[in-house]
Amino acid sequence: MTFESMRYFRALMILVMACLVAGLIVRVDAGQAQISGQLKVKADEIGGAVTSSKGPEAGVWVIAETTDLPTKFIKIVVTDDQGRYLMPELPKATYKVWVRGYGLVDSLPIQMMPGNTADLKAESAPSAKAAAQYYPADYWYSLIKVPDNSEFPMKPTPAPPYKGQVQATGNGLTGEQVDESGNSGPKVMENQQQWITVMKHTCQGCHQIGDFATRDLSHLARYNFSSSQEAWATRIHFGQAGFTGMPNAFKDYIDQQRAVKMFADWTDRIAAGELPPAPPRPQGVERNIVISEWDWSNAGGHPHDEISTDKWNPRVNANGQVYGADYNLSTLNVLDPQKSASRNISMPVTGDKSAMRPTWSQKIALASPFYGNEMILGGEVGGTHSLAMDEGGRIWATTTLRAGPNPDFCKQGSDNPFAKQYPLPASGKQVALYDPETAKTTPLDTCFGTHHVNIASGKDGKVFFDNGGNGVVGWIDPGVLARTGSIEKAQGWCAAYLDKNGDGKIDHSMANATQIKGYGVVVSPVDNAVWLTEPGPIPGRLTRVNLGSNPPSTCSAEVYQPPYHNPKLPGVVGFTPRGIDVTSTGVIWTALSSSSQLARFDRSKCKVLTGPTATGQHCPEGWTVFTTPGPRMKGVTDDSSSDFLYYNFVDQYNTLGLGENIPIVNGTDSDSLEALLPDSKKWVVMRVPYPMGYFSRSIDGRIDNPNAGWKGRGLWSTSAPDLAWHMEGAAGQKPKIIHVQLRPNPLAD
């Protein structure tokens, strides 16, 4: 029996037992119930102890789920060293409660209501294979055998053949092969680091690899593929994502036939019984984690980033609504955590929609095994991506307003000082500003493209955007916008001009400009310098832009590459910075997404900042690299893990409870947020065990009540693979918005 069918069997058993377990609810007066160790519960809590045939089960999760509220709600806590649990702050509802943990299989749920206690019976896994079905995706992905260093440089091969039109509701295959890719053949792959980068950015960048949907081919058995290689060559063409997205992840980047062999070998070995190492259960402070989850958006939605507060004042919007940027629906997702209710707000489109490209292809090459020919991913054109909240609680969103050329003031020949220095004929995404007080959304047309957004500290701090493909860093000045009402006057942009001779004088000719290929953006609170990440080409780099007193004529830049075979840091190989954030003292933290490391860069330690040698690898002394927990892929010799680090966040204000200026990274393949304690160099892994497939792209932290202890603070993050069915539960699942809190001990209320 496959894991998926085992889950369906358990779901059936739950329905059969529903009437029986309803009678198991223990009704007691709030505050009077006593169970293992004299545990007491209040009216909004449940508690008890978890035991198995082996005795108390420490470090396992107790999960409570309800659909009684306006949106599905889930609460998760961890048992203490005696197997006791206490689940606080539960809205009034009937909950399905069960136990999940490494070394176990899910227990049969019982029904409970707040104010009650119950001992829960954990079920030990009958085999190592059964236990492994609950391991995070990166543990399974670690079994993959990456091509050996000796295979590089690797000559390109054409795309492997794949089967034709797949009938999702029938057996076998019919029709002719559809060649939609326009494949021109991959480029030469130079080294293993480049191969891993393509694997992670183009595959793991959208959803987990190693989850049940990717590691198990049994759900494709009805198609009668002649081999697992044929199955892999075909499956990347399924559904809307298979029309261009997944094939293009291979096209022009990777040896496609070698890649298909690698993935097929991986799933063949898993099918034959190969298992990953077992992850550790939560230990120490990890057992103090409390997780709350709400559904929002819909099954075809993709809330990419979220925001709950102002980056520089986490008291802004206390107890307020949380917002998400839905990339698929082109909406703001809105959660009211007090009411457990969610809704969507449409984002504006000012241009001709017929001239704009939809976020997802509205064509299908091969029918999806889950949705057939249904266009589950809509044809919306806005592609709302990232959010920032200002001190007034307004939401700045990157979104596509229109297609086509820029306004004339952006272009060559304009009197605009920024266009005179660096004209911009077109842009991708622009900006929308949502004011919750008036419920009004204002489109803001920008010359520069946008992708990520961040706001500078201080009153009326400028709102900065990475380049969005234009090669510049752009900004909007809210103060100017408020005074003039003119988006032309309120915006500006700079290219990255380097001081190549080190004389302190910046020549703003194109000879000294290096195009910014920015992905992430943050502004230092110390000197207002703008920092951007550039993931590629390997090893990638950080770009620091100083606007000076009179931009664009005073703009200057510096570039810094992470240590990559630098002789001054032997054995340290870090590459592809993606996420970025900054401490209150101006130190940069960046997620090295492909090498699975979190890196600290302290510019104050650099001996050289500008001049002819300041080309990237000139400041190894500024870098400190920390490898995230988890197993390494087979055949990879560098210090790394199989996880993919999508982005990162610095908790400047102790919104979680681990301290100030704690860096936290999105472990998108490990079902976790991972916090590094820099002084001890230890990691705190905050695992989200249900539903499996937790895929976070953003994090922020808010303080709702500084006098309420742990209950008044916490982190917020999304869980949203590009296709929500990759999460546990398969087709029909909705994305999640997640609140992570840290109490002083596992039984604190």
mmCIF file of C-alpha atoms in Angstrom, residues 325-590:
data_model
loop_
_atom_site.group_PDB
_atom_site.id
_atom_site.type_symbol
_atom_site.label_atom_id
_atom_site.label_comp_id
_atom_site.label_asym_id
_atom_site.label_seq_id
_atom_site.Cartn_x
_atom_site.Cartn_y
_atom_site.Cartn_z
ATOM 1 C CA ALA A 325 0.434 38.952 -2.241
ATOM 2 C CA ASP A 326 -1.339 36.359 -4.374
ATOM 3 C CA TYR A 327 0.801 35.837 -7.439
ATOM 4 C CA ASN A 328 -1.730 33.622 -9.206
ATOM 5 C CA LEU A 329 -4.907 35.538 -8.414
ATOM 6 C CA SER A 330 -3.455 39.077 -8.524
ATOM 7 C CA THR A 331 -5.116 39.906 -5.224
ATOM 8 C CA LEU A 332 -4.292 40.873 -1.693
ATOM 9 C CA ASN A 333 -5.174 37.944 0.549
ATOM 10 C CA VAL A 334 -6.424 39.213 3.899
ATOM 11 C CA LEU A 335 -6.619 37.229 7.147
ATOM 12 C CA ASP A 336 -8.380 38.473 10.261
ATOM 13 C CA PRO A 337 -6.756 36.219 12.911
ATOM 14 C CA GLN A 338 -9.173 37.400 15.586
ATOM 15 C CA LYS A 339 -12.153 36.092 13.614
ATOM 16 C CA SER A 340 -10.381 33.275 11.731
ATOM 17 C CA ALA A 341 -11.772 34.736 8.531
ATOM 18 C CA SER A 342 -10.114 35.478 5.193
ATOM 19 C CA ARG A 343 -10.989 37.389 2.024
ATOM 20 C CA ASN A 344 -9.374 38.688 -1.177
ATOM 21 C CA ILE A 345 -8.983 42.228 -2.526
ATOM 22 C CA SER A 346 -8.506 42.627 -6.284
ATOM 23 C CA MET A 347 -5.473 44.587 -7.428
ATOM 24 C CA PRO A 348 -5.811 47.267 -10.115
ATOM 25 C CA VAL A 349 -4.925 46.846 -13.774
ATOM 26 C CA THR A 350 -4.654 50.127 -15.682
ATOM 27 C CA GLY A 351 -3.565 48.800 -19.066
ATOM 28 C CA ASP A 352 -5.191 46.746 -21.785
ATOM 29 C CA LYS A 353 -5.518 43.252 -20.350
ATOM 30 C CA SER A 354 -5.543 41.707 -23.788
ATOM 31 C CA ALA A 355 -2.002 43.010 -24.310
ATOM 32 C CA MET A 356 -0.750 41.617 -21.021
ATOM 33 C CA ARG A 357 0.671 38.164 -20.475
ATOM 34 C CA PRO A 358 -1.159 36.117 -17.824
ATOM 35 C CA THR A 359 0.765 34.891 -14.805
ATOM 36 C CA TRP A 360 0.360 31.287 -15.933
ATOM 37 C CA SER A 361 0.046 29.864 -19.413
ATOM 38 C CA GLN A 362 -3.552 29.234 -20.395
ATOM 39 C CA LYS A 363 -2.535 26.279 -22.509
ATOM 40 C CA ILE A 364 -1.947 22.656 -21.587
ATOM 41 C CA ALA A 365 0.473 20.355 -23.362
ATOM 42 C CA LEU A 366 -0.404 17.192 -21.421
ATOM 43 C CA ALA A 367 -3.454 16.823 -19.201
ATOM 44 C CA SER A 368 -2.770 16.934 -15.473
ATOM 45 C CA PRO A 369 -3.229 13.641 -13.577
ATOM 46 C CA PHE A 370 -5.062 15.647 -10.904
ATOM 47 C CA TYR A 371 -7.028 18.304 -12.815
ATOM 48 C CA GLY A 372 -7.179 16.979 -16.370
ATOM 49 C CA ASN A 373 -7.529 19.878 -18.802
ATOM 50 C CA GLU A 374 -8.992 22.238 -16.190
ATOM 51 C CA MET A 375 -7.237 25.607 -16.014
ATOM 52 C CA ILE A 376 -6.781 25.521 -12.256
ATOM 53 C CA LEU A 377 -4.271 28.390 -12.479
ATOM 54 C CA GLY A 378 -6.176 31.469 -13.604
ATOM 55 C CA GLY A 379 -5.443 33.868 -16.409
ATOM 56 C CA GLU A 380 -4.978 36.930 -14.193
ATOM 57 C CA VAL A 381 -2.299 39.318 -15.359
ATOM 58 C CA GLY A 382 -1.215 41.241 -12.268
ATOM 59 C CA GLY A 383 1.175 38.737 -10.721
ATOM 60 C CA THR A 384 1.149 40.454 -7.303
ATOM 61 C CA HIS A 385 4.432 39.402 -5.731
ATOM 62 C CA SER A 386 5.762 41.207 -2.632
ATOM 63 C CA LEU A 387 4.555 43.539 0.098
ATOM 64 C CA ALA A 388 5.786 46.083 2.627
ATOM 65 C CA MET A 389 3.822 47.966 5.292
ATOM 66 C CA ASP A 390 4.664 51.554 6.182
ATOM 67 C CA GLU A 391 4.343 53.319 9.527
ATOM 68 C CA GLY A 392 0.753 54.272 8.696
ATOM 69 C CA GLY A 393 -0.261 50.663 8.061
ATOM 70 C CA ARG A 394 -0.533 51.120 4.278
ATOM 71 C CA ILE A 395 0.453 48.224 2.008
ATOM 72 C CA TRP A 396 2.948 48.741 -0.828
ATOM 73 C CA ALA A 397 2.610 45.913 -3.351
ATOM 74 C CA THR A 398 4.602 45.007 -6.445
ATOM 75 C CA THR A 399 2.130 44.104 -9.183
ATOM 76 C CA THR A 400 1.663 44.475 -12.927
ATOM 77 C CA LEU A 401 -0.515 47.460 -13.827
ATOM 78 C CA ARG A 402 0.002 47.498 -17.573
ATOM 79 C CA ALA A 403 2.043 46.177 -20.452
ATOM 80 C CA GLY A 404 3.816 48.002 -23.224
ATOM 81 C CA PRO A 405 6.227 50.954 -23.231
ATOM 82 C CA ASN A 406 6.867 53.271 -20.316
ATOM 83 C CA PRO A 407 5.436 56.801 -20.101
ATOM 84 C CA ASP A 408 7.426 59.364 -22.074
ATOM 85 C CA PHE A 409 9.017 60.886 -18.969
ATOM 86 C CA CYS A 410 10.914 57.618 -18.425
ATOM 87 C CA LYS A 411 12.485 57.511 -21.883
ATOM 88 C CA GLN A 412 15.352 58.941 -23.885
ATOM 89 C CA GLY A 413 14.790 62.631 -24.605
ATOM 90 C CA SER A 414 12.849 63.338 -21.415
ATOM 91 C CA ASP A 415 13.775 66.229 -19.114
ATOM 92 C CA ASN A 416 13.464 63.876 -16.130
ATOM 93 C CA PRO A 417 16.952 63.839 -14.506
ATOM 94 C CA PHE A 418 16.844 60.081 -13.943
ATOM 95 C CA ALA A 419 15.813 59.395 -17.534
ATOM 96 C CA LYS A 420 18.574 61.679 -18.784
ATOM 97 C CA GLN A 421 21.179 59.552 -17.030
ATOM 98 C CA TYR A 422 19.577 56.129 -17.463
ATOM 99 C CA PRO A 423 16.493 56.079 -19.721
ATOM 100 C CA LEU A 424 14.071 53.209 -19.262
ATOM 101 C CA PRO A 425 11.916 52.341 -22.285
ATOM 102 C CA ALA A 426 9.793 49.690 -20.536
ATOM 103 C CA SER A 427 9.176 48.044 -17.174
ATOM 104 C CA GLY A 428 7.666 44.818 -15.898
ATOM 105 C CA LYS A 429 5.795 45.037 -12.627
ATOM 106 C CA GLN A 430 4.838 48.370 -11.119
ATOM 107 C CA VAL A 431 3.310 49.310 -7.747
ATOM 108 C CA ALA A 432 -0.073 49.503 -6.025
ATOM 109 C CA LEU A 433 -0.711 51.196 -2.667
ATOM 110 C CA TYR A 434 -3.553 49.894 -0.486
ATOM 111 C CA ASP A 435 -4.875 51.923 2.452
ATOM 112 C CA PRO A 436 -6.865 49.772 4.917
ATOM 113 C CA GLU A 437 -8.486 52.863 6.476
ATOM 114 C CA THR A 438 -10.125 53.934 3.229
ATOM 115 C CA ALA A 439 -10.101 50.494 1.527
ATOM 116 C CA LYS A 440 -8.703 52.326 -1.510
ATOM 117 C CA THR A 441 -6.031 50.925 -3.830
ATOM 118 C CA THR A 442 -3.975 53.441 -5.803
ATOM 119 C CA PRO A 443 -1.993 52.351 -8.885
ATOM 120 C CA LEU A 444 1.501 53.878 -9.075
ATOM 121 C CA ASP A 445 3.103 53.610 -12.509
ATOM 122 C CA THR A 446 6.886 53.271 -12.307
ATOM 123 C CA CYS A 447 9.565 53.588 -14.969
ATOM 124 C CA PHE A 448 11.615 50.876 -13.282
ATOM 125 C CA GLY A 449 10.430 47.306 -12.907
ATOM 126 C CA THR A 450 9.664 45.904 -9.460
ATOM 127 C CA HIS A 451 9.831 42.508 -7.793
ATOM 128 C CA HIS A 452 10.694 42.723 -4.079
ATOM 129 C CA VAL A 453 10.026 45.801 -1.956
ATOM 130 C CA ASN A 454 11.432 47.221 1.280
ATOM 131 C CA ILE A 455 11.104 50.539 3.106
ATOM 132 C CA ALA A 456 13.902 52.639 4.615
ATOM 133 C CA SER A 457 13.738 53.404 8.330
ATOM 134 C CA GLY A 458 12.642 56.805 9.605
ATOM 135 C CA LYS A 459 9.629 59.010 9.009
ATOM 136 C CA ASP A 460 8.460 58.926 5.391
ATOM 137 C CA GLY A 461 11.277 56.538 4.505
ATOM 138 C CA LYS A 462 11.708 55.909 0.805
ATOM 139 C CA VAL A 463 10.179 52.709 -0.567
ATOM 140 C CA PHE A 464 12.807 50.726 -2.494
ATOM 141 C CA PHE A 465 12.429 48.029 -5.134
ATOM 142 C CA ASP A 466 14.841 45.584 -6.717
ATOM 143 C CA ASN A 467 15.305 46.073 -10.420
ATOM 144 C CA GLY A 468 12.637 43.833 -11.908
ATOM 145 C CA GLY A 469 14.804 43.400 -14.998
ATOM 146 C CA ASN A 470 15.793 47.029 -15.671
ATOM 147 C CA GLY A 471 19.310 46.891 -14.212
ATOM 148 C CA VAL A 472 18.659 49.648 -11.648
ATOM 149 C CA VAL A 473 17.447 50.142 -8.096
ATOM 150 C CA GLY A 474 14.266 52.229 -7.969
ATOM 151 C CA TRP A 475 12.348 54.045 -5.251
ATOM 152 C CA ILE A 476 9.254 56.070 -4.435
ATOM 153 C CA ASP A 477 9.374 58.933 -1.932
ATOM 154 C CA PRO A 478 6.040 58.833 -0.017
ATOM 155 C CA GLY A 479 6.512 62.389 1.242
ATOM 156 C CA VAL A 480 6.874 63.790 -2.260
ATOM 157 C CA LEU A 481 3.950 61.674 -3.430
ATOM 158 C CA ALA A 482 1.755 63.041 -0.636
ATOM 159 C CA ARG A 483 2.746 66.673 -1.287
ATOM 160 C CA THR A 484 2.533 66.667 -5.075
ATOM 161 C CA GLY A 485 0.282 63.758 -5.977
ATOM 162 C CA SER A 486 2.709 63.113 -8.845
ATOM 163 C CA ILE A 487 4.198 59.646 -9.238
ATOM 164 C CA GLU A 488 6.653 61.107 -11.768
ATOM 165 C CA LYS A 489 8.079 63.515 -9.201
ATOM 166 C CA ALA A 490 8.013 60.936 -6.393
ATOM 167 C CA GLN A 491 10.107 58.255 -8.110
ATOM 168 C CA GLY A 492 13.757 57.853 -8.955
ATOM 169 C CA TRP A 493 16.307 55.240 -9.926
ATOM 170 C CA CYS A 494 20.049 54.621 -10.088
ATOM 171 C CA ALA A 495 22.336 52.211 -11.830
ATOM 172 C CA ALA A 496 25.337 50.788 -9.963
ATOM 173 C CA TYR A 497 28.328 53.030 -10.707
ATOM 174 C CA LEU A 498 31.648 51.686 -9.433
ATOM 175 C CA ASP A 499 34.671 53.677 -8.313
ATOM 176 C CA LYS A 500 37.015 51.597 -10.419
ATOM 177 C CA ASN A 501 40.184 53.566 -9.708
ATOM 178 C CA GLY A 502 39.516 54.126 -6.004
ATOM 179 C CA ASP A 503 39.885 57.926 -6.053
ATOM 180 C CA GLY A 504 36.486 58.578 -4.495
ATOM 181 C CA LYS A 505 35.171 60.240 -7.644
ATOM 182 C CA ILE A 506 32.357 58.513 -9.466
ATOM 183 C CA ASP A 507 32.264 58.662 -13.239
ATOM 184 C CA HIS A 508 28.613 58.168 -14.157
ATOM 185 C CA SER A 509 29.356 57.065 -17.686
ATOM 186 C CA MET A 510 28.209 53.633 -18.722
ATOM 187 C CA ALA A 511 31.838 52.508 -18.610
ATOM 188 C CA ASN A 512 31.631 52.540 -14.828
ATOM 189 C CA ALA A 513 28.082 51.172 -14.554
ATOM 190 C CA THR A 514 27.502 47.549 -13.656
ATOM 191 C CA GLN A 515 23.979 46.375 -14.313
ATOM 192 C CA ILE A 516 22.094 45.435 -11.179
ATOM 193 C CA LYS A 517 20.480 42.036 -11.527
ATOM 194 C CA GLY A 518 18.875 42.414 -8.146
ATOM 195 C CA TYR A 519 16.558 39.852 -6.592
ATOM 196 C CA GLY A 520 16.228 40.861 -2.942
ATOM 197 C CA VAL A 521 16.468 44.361 -1.481
ATOM 198 C CA VAL A 522 16.931 45.877 1.976
ATOM 199 C CA VAL A 523 17.979 49.276 3.343
ATOM 200 C CA SER A 524 20.515 49.638 6.141
ATOM 201 C CA PRO A 525 19.176 51.570 9.145
ATOM 202 C CA VAL A 526 22.718 52.780 9.862
ATOM 203 C CA ASP A 527 23.541 54.696 6.667
ATOM 204 C CA ASN A 528 20.496 54.204 4.367
ATOM 205 C CA ALA A 529 22.614 52.310 1.840
ATOM 206 C CA VAL A 530 20.536 50.024 -0.365
ATOM 207 C CA TRP A 531 21.677 46.401 -0.551
ATOM 208 C CA LEU A 532 20.575 43.959 -3.258
ATOM 209 C CA THR A 533 21.230 40.283 -3.881
ATOM 210 C CA GLU A 534 22.133 38.894 -7.273
ATOM 211 C CA PRO A 535 21.893 35.070 -7.337
ATOM 212 C CA GLY A 536 23.808 34.610 -10.573
ATOM 213 C CA PRO A 537 25.962 34.000 -12.374
ATOM 214 C CA ILE A 538 27.749 31.824 -9.828
ATOM 215 C CA PRO A 539 28.781 32.727 -7.204
ATOM 216 C CA GLY A 540 26.397 35.699 -7.306
ATOM 217 C CA ARG A 541 27.001 38.914 -5.385
ATOM 218 C CA LEU A 542 25.726 41.602 -3.080
ATOM 219 C CA THR A 543 25.478 45.110 -4.509
ATOM 220 C CA ARG A 544 25.552 48.115 -2.187
ATOM 221 C CA VAL A 545 24.147 51.342 -3.652
ATOM 222 C CA ASN A 546 24.708 54.707 -1.952
ATOM 223 C CA LEU A 547 22.314 57.321 -3.338
ATOM 224 C CA GLY A 548 24.321 60.251 -1.992
ATOM 225 C CA SER A 549 22.892 63.717 -1.425
ATOM 226 C CA ASN A 550 21.609 64.369 -4.935
ATOM 227 C CA PRO A 551 20.748 61.254 -6.920
ATOM 228 C CA PRO A 552 21.209 60.287 -9.666
ATOM 229 C CA SER A 553 24.375 62.417 -9.969
ATOM 230 C CA THR A 554 25.707 61.178 -6.608
ATOM 231 C CA CYS A 555 24.885 57.472 -6.916
ATOM 232 C CA SER A 556 27.751 55.038 -6.308
ATOM 233 C CA ALA A 557 28.034 51.300 -5.773
ATOM 234 C CA GLU A 558 30.176 48.474 -4.415
ATOM 235 C CA VAL A 559 29.970 44.736 -5.137
ATOM 236 C CA TYR A 560 30.819 41.758 -2.894
ATOM 237 C CA GLN A 561 30.756 38.078 -3.808
ATOM 238 C CA PRO A 562 30.306 35.308 -1.232
ATOM 239 C CA PRO A 563 33.465 33.228 -0.651
ATOM 240 C CA TYR A 564 33.790 30.836 -3.561
ATOM 241 C CA HIS A 565 37.053 28.878 -3.673
ATOM 242 C CA ASN A 566 38.764 31.917 -2.166
ATOM 243 C CA PRO A 567 42.289 30.910 -1.021
ATOM 244 C CA LYS A 568 41.928 33.137 2.036
ATOM 245 C CA LEU A 569 38.952 31.038 3.211
ATOM 246 C CA PRO A 570 39.951 27.465 2.333
ATOM 247 C CA GLY A 571 37.116 24.947 2.345
ATOM 248 C CA VAL A 572 34.382 27.604 2.315
ATOM 249 C CA VAL A 573 32.257 27.390 -0.817
ATOM 250 C CA GLY A 574 29.172 29.594 -0.724
ATOM 251 C CA PHE A 575 27.123 30.711 -3.703
ATOM 252 C CA THR A 576 23.868 32.211 -5.000
ATOM 253 C CA PRO A 577 22.736 34.815 -2.445
ATOM 254 C CA ARG A 578 18.964 35.148 -2.765
ATOM 255 C CA GLY A 579 17.275 36.437 0.391
ATOM 256 C CA ILE A 580 18.646 39.441 2.265
ATOM 257 C CA ASP A 581 18.058 41.326 5.507
ATOM 258 C CA VAL A 582 19.987 43.568 7.877
ATOM 259 C CA THR A 583 20.566 43.885 11.622
ATOM 260 C CA SER A 584 20.000 47.061 13.599
ATOM 261 C CA THR A 585 23.783 47.589 13.450
ATOM 262 C CA GLY A 586 23.961 47.347 9.648
ATOM 263 C CA VAL A 587 25.311 43.798 9.296
ATOM 264 C CA ILE A 588 23.900 41.949 6.279
ATOM 265 C CA TRP A 589 22.546 38.397 6.423
ATOM 266 C CA THR A 590 21.881 36.596 3.146
#
